Amino acid sequence: MDPRDPDTTQRTILSSGPNRPEAQAACLVVIHGEGLGKRVDILDVPIVVGRDHACDLHILHASVSRRHCEIWAENNRYRVRDLGSTNATRLNDRMVEVADLADGDHLTIGESILKFIGDASVEARYHEEVHQLASHDELTGFYNRRQFIEILERELVRAIRNQLPLALAILDVDLFKRINDTHGHQTGDQVLRQVARTIRHNMHTQDVAGRIGGEEFALLIPELSREEALAHMQAMRQAVETITYSHVGISSPITISIGLAQHGTALPDRPSLMRAADKALYRAKQSGRNRVVTA
């Protein structure tokens, strides 16, 4: 009997079974309602679920209290505690104040349902991969627009609470449409990957990068003064200026324009900060490109 015949069932070799995957962090995944697909790992410190942007798992729905519940690891087990929420915390449809969690348990938080996945679960690796796909841009590996904005909201809360500086830069590849129209999208993708690599290489440890548009990147710059953030972006612009892309043996330069805005009383929230950085970027383009303009 030919083992290659699709109608033939091949006998397996006796073994101890499939290799077990490496242990992943225990996590919570939103499987129903507002925040669908969001995921948070449960590591060494308690995580808080709630409507407040400062929460580790932020669920923006009126049925969710600002600080709804917390989950933490304790003596090789995981526990949940309600934090005095308006609509209570339900574990497998049972109202709880404090309870232990088991792999596969469902937590009802307002109108959203979360699934707890233990650190030994085969499912943890799957959800890690799904989360990576849902939160990152495939071409550059940076956060996608949705995830970047969520991180920006959280960092603004942290900056306000701790009275720390926070800057936002929007970086745009100059004349990118011309590159695409002249040389094709494959060359355009090559340029975006080169720019992303250069940004990543020149980022500070605490910076957060996202791809928020076709050729548009954003960089969140925590804990630097206005002058330090400006110097950081000037260095970033100069680093990109040194790279080139090749097409049919001809090398061409790449440049970026940058709009920079600093959080403060005039720019107190995410929409105003992004608008200011966008307007500064527009001025950088209008005044000749390949430059940094501050809001």
PDB file of C-alpha atoms in Angstrom, residues 37-261:
ATOM      1  CA  GLY A  37      -9.241  40.348  21.548  1.00  0.00           C
ATOM      2  CA  LYS A  38      -7.366  42.387  24.162  1.00  0.00           C
ATOM      3  CA  ARG A  39      -4.871  40.391  26.190  1.00  0.00           C
ATOM      4  CA  VAL A  40      -2.772  41.018  29.287  1.00  0.00           C
ATOM      5  CA  ASP A  41      -0.123  38.789  30.882  1.00  0.00           C
ATOM      6  CA  ILE A  42      -0.189  38.084  34.607  1.00  0.00           C
ATOM      7  CA  LEU A  43       3.407  38.300  35.799  1.00  0.00           C
ATOM      8  CA  ASP A  44       4.999  39.311  39.102  1.00  0.00           C
ATOM      9  CA  VAL A  45       2.727  42.215  40.042  1.00  0.00           C
ATOM     10  CA  PRO A  46      -1.079  42.350  40.299  1.00  0.00           C
ATOM     11  CA  ILE A  47      -2.931  43.524  37.200  1.00  0.00           C
ATOM     12  CA  VAL A  48      -6.002  45.739  37.419  1.00  0.00           C
ATOM     13  CA  VAL A  49      -8.949  45.522  35.031  1.00  0.00           C
ATOM     14  CA  GLY A  50     -11.175  48.567  34.611  1.00  0.00           C
ATOM     15  CA  ARG A  51     -12.385  51.564  32.622  1.00  0.00           C
ATOM     16  CA  ASP A  52      -9.558  53.851  33.762  1.00  0.00           C
ATOM     17  CA  HIS A  53      -6.814  54.306  31.162  1.00  0.00           C
ATOM     18  CA  ALA A  54      -4.255  53.565  33.898  1.00  0.00           C
ATOM     19  CA  CYS A  55      -5.550  49.998  34.279  1.00  0.00           C
ATOM     20  CA  ASP A  56      -3.419  47.160  32.958  1.00  0.00           C
ATOM     21  CA  LEU A  57      -6.416  45.838  31.013  1.00  0.00           C
ATOM     22  CA  HIS A  58      -8.445  48.841  29.918  1.00  0.00           C
ATOM     23  CA  ILE A  59     -12.076  48.141  28.930  1.00  0.00           C
ATOM     24  CA  LEU A  60     -13.830  51.342  27.879  1.00  0.00           C
ATOM     25  CA  HIS A  61     -17.493  50.569  28.596  1.00  0.00           C
ATOM     26  CA  ALA A  62     -19.947  52.248  30.963  1.00  0.00           C
ATOM     27  CA  SER A  63     -20.786  48.900  32.603  1.00  0.00           C
ATOM     28  CA  VAL A  64     -17.161  48.524  33.762  1.00  0.00           C
ATOM     29  CA  SER A  65     -16.026  50.348  36.909  1.00  0.00           C
ATOM     30  CA  ARG A  66     -12.922  52.527  36.753  1.00  0.00           C
ATOM     31  CA  ARG A  67     -11.055  49.930  38.845  1.00  0.00           C
ATOM     32  CA  HIS A  68     -13.198  46.837  38.559  1.00  0.00           C
ATOM     33  CA  CYS A  69     -11.056  43.915  39.788  1.00  0.00           C
ATOM     34  CA  GLU A  70      -7.484  42.753  40.214  1.00  0.00           C
ATOM     35  CA  ILE A  71      -5.760  39.450  39.438  1.00  0.00           C
ATOM     36  CA  TRP A  72      -2.461  38.296  40.891  1.00  0.00           C
ATOM     37  CA  ALA A  73      -0.218  35.247  41.366  1.00  0.00           C
ATOM     38  CA  GLU A  74       0.162  33.823  44.869  1.00  0.00           C
ATOM     39  CA  ASN A  75       1.926  30.602  45.918  1.00  0.00           C
ATOM     40  CA  ASN A  76       1.672  28.890  42.517  1.00  0.00           C
ATOM     41  CA  ARG A  77      -1.978  29.833  42.050  1.00  0.00           C
ATOM     42  CA  TYR A  78      -3.851  32.785  40.538  1.00  0.00           C
ATOM     43  CA  ARG A  79      -6.522  34.780  42.359  1.00  0.00           C
ATOM     44  CA  VAL A  80      -9.111  37.445  41.521  1.00  0.00           C
ATOM     45  CA  ARG A  81     -10.508  40.166  43.826  1.00  0.00           C
ATOM     46  CA  ASP A  82     -13.413  42.504  43.130  1.00  0.00           C
ATOM     47  CA  LEU A  83     -12.506  46.145  43.869  1.00  0.00           C
ATOM     48  CA  GLY A  84     -15.951  47.309  44.935  1.00  0.00           C
ATOM     49  CA  SER A  85     -17.254  47.475  41.358  1.00  0.00           C
ATOM     50  CA  THR A  86     -20.785  48.683  40.630  1.00  0.00           C
ATOM     51  CA  ASN A  87     -21.778  45.602  38.617  1.00  0.00           C
ATOM     52  CA  ALA A  88     -19.715  43.053  40.583  1.00  0.00           C
ATOM     53  CA  THR A  89     -17.144  40.581  39.269  1.00  0.00           C
ATOM     54  CA  ARG A  90     -18.534  37.212  38.207  1.00  0.00           C
ATOM     55  CA  LEU A  91     -16.500  34.026  37.973  1.00  0.00           C
ATOM     56  CA  ASN A  92     -18.226  31.445  35.787  1.00  0.00           C
ATOM     57  CA  ASP A  93     -21.516  33.346  36.326  1.00  0.00           C
ATOM     58  CA  ARG A  94     -21.063  33.380  40.126  1.00  0.00           C
ATOM     59  CA  MET A  95     -20.554  36.676  41.945  1.00  0.00           C
ATOM     60  CA  VAL A  96     -17.238  36.690  43.850  1.00  0.00           C
ATOM     61  CA  GLU A  97     -15.270  38.962  46.140  1.00  0.00           C
ATOM     62  CA  VAL A  98     -12.060  36.877  46.237  1.00  0.00           C
ATOM     63  CA  ALA A  99     -11.587  33.550  44.450  1.00  0.00           C
ATOM     64  CA  ASP A 100      -9.011  31.224  42.907  1.00  0.00           C
ATOM     65  CA  LEU A 101      -8.769  30.968  39.115  1.00  0.00           C
ATOM     66  CA  ALA A 102      -8.430  27.774  37.093  1.00  0.00           C
ATOM     67  CA  ASP A 103      -7.422  27.417  33.458  1.00  0.00           C
ATOM     68  CA  GLY A 104     -10.406  28.171  31.214  1.00  0.00           C
ATOM     69  CA  ASP A 105     -12.413  30.132  33.798  1.00  0.00           C
ATOM     70  CA  HIS A 106     -14.610  32.976  32.542  1.00  0.00           C
ATOM     71  CA  LEU A 107     -14.719  36.358  34.290  1.00  0.00           C
ATOM     72  CA  THR A 108     -17.667  38.648  33.556  1.00  0.00           C
ATOM     73  CA  ILE A 109     -16.649  42.300  33.877  1.00  0.00           C
ATOM     74  CA  GLY A 110     -19.631  44.508  33.175  1.00  0.00           C
ATOM     75  CA  GLU A 111     -20.834  43.370  29.739  1.00  0.00           C
ATOM     76  CA  SER A 112     -17.468  41.882  28.696  1.00  0.00           C
ATOM     77  CA  ILE A 113     -16.323  38.310  29.241  1.00  0.00           C
ATOM     78  CA  LEU A 114     -12.661  37.488  29.883  1.00  0.00           C
ATOM     79  CA  LYS A 115     -11.052  34.068  29.721  1.00  0.00           C
ATOM     80  CA  PHE A 116      -8.281  33.104  32.139  1.00  0.00           C
ATOM     81  CA  ILE A 117      -5.560  30.975  30.532  1.00  0.00           C
ATOM     82  CA  GLY A 118      -3.107  29.318  32.910  1.00  0.00           C
ATOM     83  CA  ASP A 119       0.656  29.359  32.344  1.00  0.00           C
ATOM     84  CA  ALA A 120       0.721  25.622  31.569  1.00  0.00           C
ATOM     85  CA  SER A 121      -2.075  25.811  28.980  1.00  0.00           C
ATOM     86  CA  VAL A 122      -1.396  24.905  25.338  1.00  0.00           C
ATOM     87  CA  GLU A 123      -3.800  27.751  24.510  1.00  0.00           C
ATOM     88  CA  ALA A 124      -1.424  30.378  25.904  1.00  0.00           C
ATOM     89  CA  ARG A 125       0.957  30.131  22.927  1.00  0.00           C
ATOM     90  CA  TYR A 126      -1.946  30.431  20.495  1.00  0.00           C
ATOM     91  CA  HIS A 127      -3.257  33.580  22.180  1.00  0.00           C
ATOM     92  CA  GLU A 128       0.256  35.050  22.279  1.00  0.00           C
ATOM     93  CA  GLU A 129       0.494  34.657  18.498  1.00  0.00           C
ATOM     94  CA  VAL A 130      -3.020  36.035  17.950  1.00  0.00           C
ATOM     95  CA  HIS A 131      -2.213  39.025  20.171  1.00  0.00           C
ATOM     96  CA  GLN A 132       1.005  39.667  18.223  1.00  0.00           C
ATOM     97  CA  LEU A 133      -0.892  39.639  14.935  1.00  0.00           C
ATOM     98  CA  ALA A 134      -3.648  41.889  16.284  1.00  0.00           C
ATOM     99  CA  SER A 135      -1.377  44.511  17.874  1.00  0.00           C
ATOM    100  CA  HIS A 136       1.635  44.784  15.534  1.00  0.00           C
ATOM    101  CA  ASP A 137       2.228  45.925  11.976  1.00  0.00           C
ATOM    102  CA  GLU A 138       3.416  42.969   9.919  1.00  0.00           C
ATOM    103  CA  LEU A 139       5.780  44.921   7.646  1.00  0.00           C
ATOM    104  CA  THR A 140       7.748  46.823  10.303  1.00  0.00           C
ATOM    105  CA  GLY A 141       7.079  44.944  13.545  1.00  0.00           C
ATOM    106  CA  PHE A 142       6.023  48.217  15.233  1.00  0.00           C
ATOM    107  CA  TYR A 143       2.731  48.582  17.085  1.00  0.00           C
ATOM    108  CA  ASN A 144      -0.218  49.201  14.787  1.00  0.00           C
ATOM    109  CA  ARG A 145      -2.247  52.403  15.058  1.00  0.00           C
ATOM    110  CA  ARG A 146      -4.900  51.024  17.408  1.00  0.00           C
ATOM    111  CA  GLN A 147      -2.391  49.532  19.857  1.00  0.00           C
ATOM    112  CA  PHE A 148      -0.144  52.605  19.734  1.00  0.00           C
ATOM    113  CA  ILE A 149      -3.040  54.916  20.612  1.00  0.00           C
ATOM    114  CA  GLU A 150      -3.991  52.684  23.529  1.00  0.00           C
ATOM    115  CA  ILE A 151      -0.401  52.822  24.852  1.00  0.00           C
ATOM    116  CA  LEU A 152      -0.344  56.601  24.351  1.00  0.00           C
ATOM    117  CA  GLU A 153      -3.499  56.963  26.473  1.00  0.00           C
ATOM    118  CA  ARG A 154      -1.916  54.910  29.273  1.00  0.00           C
ATOM    119  CA  GLU A 155       1.366  56.839  29.132  1.00  0.00           C
ATOM    120  CA  LEU A 156      -0.508  60.143  29.347  1.00  0.00           C
ATOM    121  CA  VAL A 157      -2.211  58.971  32.547  1.00  0.00           C
ATOM    122  CA  ARG A 158       1.176  57.925  33.960  1.00  0.00           C
ATOM    123  CA  ALA A 159       2.815  61.230  32.951  1.00  0.00           C
ATOM    124  CA  ILE A 160       0.039  63.290  34.559  1.00  0.00           C
ATOM    125  CA  ARG A 161      -0.047  61.189  37.725  1.00  0.00           C
ATOM    126  CA  ASN A 162       3.735  61.320  38.218  1.00  0.00           C
ATOM    127  CA  GLN A 163       4.261  64.815  36.758  1.00  0.00           C
ATOM    128  CA  LEU A 164       6.640  63.505  34.106  1.00  0.00           C
ATOM    129  CA  PRO A 165       7.328  64.993  30.663  1.00  0.00           C
ATOM    130  CA  LEU A 166       5.976  63.184  27.613  1.00  0.00           C
ATOM    131  CA  ALA A 167       6.482  64.011  23.936  1.00  0.00           C
ATOM    132  CA  LEU A 168       4.918  62.647  20.760  1.00  0.00           C
ATOM    133  CA  ALA A 169       6.687  62.672  17.394  1.00  0.00           C
ATOM    134  CA  ILE A 170       5.047  61.884  14.058  1.00  0.00           C
ATOM    135  CA  LEU A 171       7.561  60.899  11.369  1.00  0.00           C
ATOM    136  CA  ASP A 172       6.681  60.803   7.674  1.00  0.00           C
ATOM    137  CA  VAL A 173       8.823  59.485   4.795  1.00  0.00           C
ATOM    138  CA  ASP A 174       9.396  62.306   2.320  1.00  0.00           C
ATOM    139  CA  LEU A 175       8.125  61.915  -1.272  1.00  0.00           C
ATOM    140  CA  PHE A 176       7.018  58.366  -0.564  1.00  0.00           C
ATOM    141  CA  LYS A 177       4.199  58.450  -3.138  1.00  0.00           C
ATOM    142  CA  ARG A 178       6.777  59.248  -5.810  1.00  0.00           C
ATOM    143  CA  ILE A 179       8.835  56.213  -4.749  1.00  0.00           C
ATOM    144  CA  ASN A 180       5.768  53.953  -4.968  1.00  0.00           C
ATOM    145  CA  ASP A 181       4.558  55.404  -8.277  1.00  0.00           C
ATOM    146  CA  THR A 182       7.992  55.337  -9.905  1.00  0.00           C
ATOM    147  CA  HIS A 183       9.494  52.119  -8.579  1.00  0.00           C
ATOM    148  CA  GLY A 184       6.503  50.098  -7.359  1.00  0.00           C
ATOM    149  CA  HIS A 185       5.159  48.934  -4.008  1.00  0.00           C
ATOM    150  CA  GLN A 186       7.895  46.343  -3.501  1.00  0.00           C
ATOM    151  CA  THR A 187      10.506  49.116  -3.448  1.00  0.00           C
ATOM    152  CA  GLY A 188       8.168  51.178  -1.237  1.00  0.00           C
ATOM    153  CA  ASP A 189       7.987  48.313   1.268  1.00  0.00           C
ATOM    154  CA  GLN A 190      11.787  48.038   1.186  1.00  0.00           C
ATOM    155  CA  VAL A 191      12.049  51.751   2.068  1.00  0.00           C
ATOM    156  CA  LEU A 192       9.583  51.424   4.946  1.00  0.00           C
ATOM    157  CA  ARG A 193      11.487  48.468   6.372  1.00  0.00           C
ATOM    158  CA  GLN A 194      14.782  50.383   6.148  1.00  0.00           C
ATOM    159  CA  VAL A 195      13.302  53.423   7.875  1.00  0.00           C
ATOM    160  CA  ALA A 196      11.742  51.231  10.586  1.00  0.00           C
ATOM    161  CA  ARG A 197      15.081  49.487  11.234  1.00  0.00           C
ATOM    162  CA  THR A 198      16.816  52.858  11.555  1.00  0.00           C
ATOM    163  CA  ILE A 199      14.155  54.179  13.936  1.00  0.00           C
ATOM    164  CA  ARG A 200      14.413  51.024  16.055  1.00  0.00           C
ATOM    165  CA  HIS A 201      18.231  51.223  16.161  1.00  0.00           C
ATOM    166  CA  ASN A 202      18.131  54.870  17.301  1.00  0.00           C
ATOM    167  CA  MET A 203      15.234  54.669  19.774  1.00  0.00           C
ATOM    168  CA  HIS A 204      15.830  55.135  23.479  1.00  0.00           C
ATOM    169  CA  THR A 205      14.947  52.188  25.699  1.00  0.00           C
ATOM    170  CA  GLN A 206      11.712  53.759  26.969  1.00  0.00           C
ATOM    171  CA  ASP A 207      10.500  54.960  23.530  1.00  0.00           C
ATOM    172  CA  VAL A 208       7.435  53.345  21.941  1.00  0.00           C
ATOM    173  CA  ALA A 209       7.135  53.148  18.152  1.00  0.00           C
ATOM    174  CA  GLY A 210       4.069  52.628  15.984  1.00  0.00           C
ATOM    175  CA  ARG A 211       3.176  52.636  12.318  1.00  0.00           C
ATOM    176  CA  ILE A 212       0.039  54.776  12.215  1.00  0.00           C
ATOM    177  CA  GLY A 213      -0.355  55.261   8.456  1.00  0.00           C
ATOM    178  CA  GLY A 214       1.032  54.106   5.126  1.00  0.00           C
ATOM    179  CA  GLU A 215       4.388  55.899   5.385  1.00  0.00           C
ATOM    180  CA  GLU A 216       3.719  57.534   8.746  1.00  0.00           C
ATOM    181  CA  PHE A 217       5.316  56.461  12.015  1.00  0.00           C
ATOM    182  CA  ALA A 218       4.782  57.722  15.563  1.00  0.00           C
ATOM    183  CA  LEU A 219       7.225  57.740  18.435  1.00  0.00           C
ATOM    184  CA  LEU A 220       6.222  58.185  22.060  1.00  0.00           C
ATOM    185  CA  ILE A 221       9.066  59.777  24.014  1.00  0.00           C
ATOM    186  CA  PRO A 222       8.643  59.579  27.814  1.00  0.00           C
ATOM    187  CA  GLU A 223      10.583  61.464  30.475  1.00  0.00           C
ATOM    188  CA  LEU A 224      12.542  63.842  28.216  1.00  0.00           C
ATOM    189  CA  SER A 225      12.306  67.626  28.349  1.00  0.00           C
ATOM    190  CA  ARG A 226      11.218  69.560  25.251  1.00  0.00           C
ATOM    191  CA  GLU A 227      14.859  70.350  24.388  1.00  0.00           C
ATOM    192  CA  GLU A 228      15.990  66.745  24.925  1.00  0.00           C
ATOM    193  CA  ALA A 229      13.127  65.387  22.808  1.00  0.00           C
ATOM    194  CA  LEU A 230      13.988  67.838  20.014  1.00  0.00           C
ATOM    195  CA  ALA A 231      17.656  66.792  20.080  1.00  0.00           C
ATOM    196  CA  HIS A 232      16.584  63.132  20.043  1.00  0.00           C
ATOM    197  CA  MET A 233      14.426  63.690  16.935  1.00  0.00           C
ATOM    198  CA  GLN A 234      17.134  65.698  15.174  1.00  0.00           C
ATOM    199  CA  ALA A 235      19.472  62.743  15.702  1.00  0.00           C
ATOM    200  CA  MET A 236      16.770  60.394  14.391  1.00  0.00           C
ATOM    201  CA  ARG A 237      16.280  62.529  11.267  1.00  0.00           C
ATOM    202  CA  GLN A 238      20.033  62.605  10.617  1.00  0.00           C
ATOM    203  CA  ALA A 239      20.277  58.819  11.044  1.00  0.00           C
ATOM    204  CA  VAL A 240      17.593  58.251   8.389  1.00  0.00           C
ATOM    205  CA  GLU A 241      19.327  60.764   6.105  1.00  0.00           C
ATOM    206  CA  THR A 242      22.364  58.484   5.916  1.00  0.00           C
ATOM    207  CA  ILE A 243      20.476  55.509   4.425  1.00  0.00           C
ATOM    208  CA  THR A 244      19.592  54.916   0.777  1.00  0.00           C
ATOM    209  CA  TYR A 245      17.422  52.543  -1.233  1.00  0.00           C
ATOM    210  CA  SER A 246      18.403  50.856  -4.474  1.00  0.00           C
ATOM    211  CA  HIS A 247      16.403  50.304  -7.649  1.00  0.00           C
ATOM    212  CA  VAL A 248      17.929  48.765 -10.802  1.00  0.00           C
ATOM    213  CA  GLY A 249      21.371  49.492  -9.438  1.00  0.00           C
ATOM    214  CA  ILE A 250      20.739  53.168  -8.691  1.00  0.00           C
ATOM    215  CA  SER A 251      20.924  54.356  -5.069  1.00  0.00           C
ATOM    216  CA  SER A 252      18.643  57.151  -3.878  1.00  0.00           C
ATOM    217  CA  PRO A 253      18.533  58.946  -0.517  1.00  0.00           C
ATOM    218  CA  ILE A 254      15.728  58.620   2.028  1.00  0.00           C
ATOM    219  CA  THR A 255      14.643  61.482   4.278  1.00  0.00           C
ATOM    220  CA  ILE A 256      11.885  62.016   6.832  1.00  0.00           C
ATOM    221  CA  SER A 257      10.020  65.023   8.181  1.00  0.00           C
ATOM    222  CA  ILE A 258       9.072  65.090  11.867  1.00  0.00           C
ATOM    223  CA  GLY A 259       6.411  66.936  13.835  1.00  0.00           C
ATOM    224  CA  LEU A 260       7.027  67.054  17.585  1.00  0.00           C
ATOM    225  CA  ALA A 261       4.569  67.974  20.350  1.00  0.00           C
TER     226      ALA A 261
END
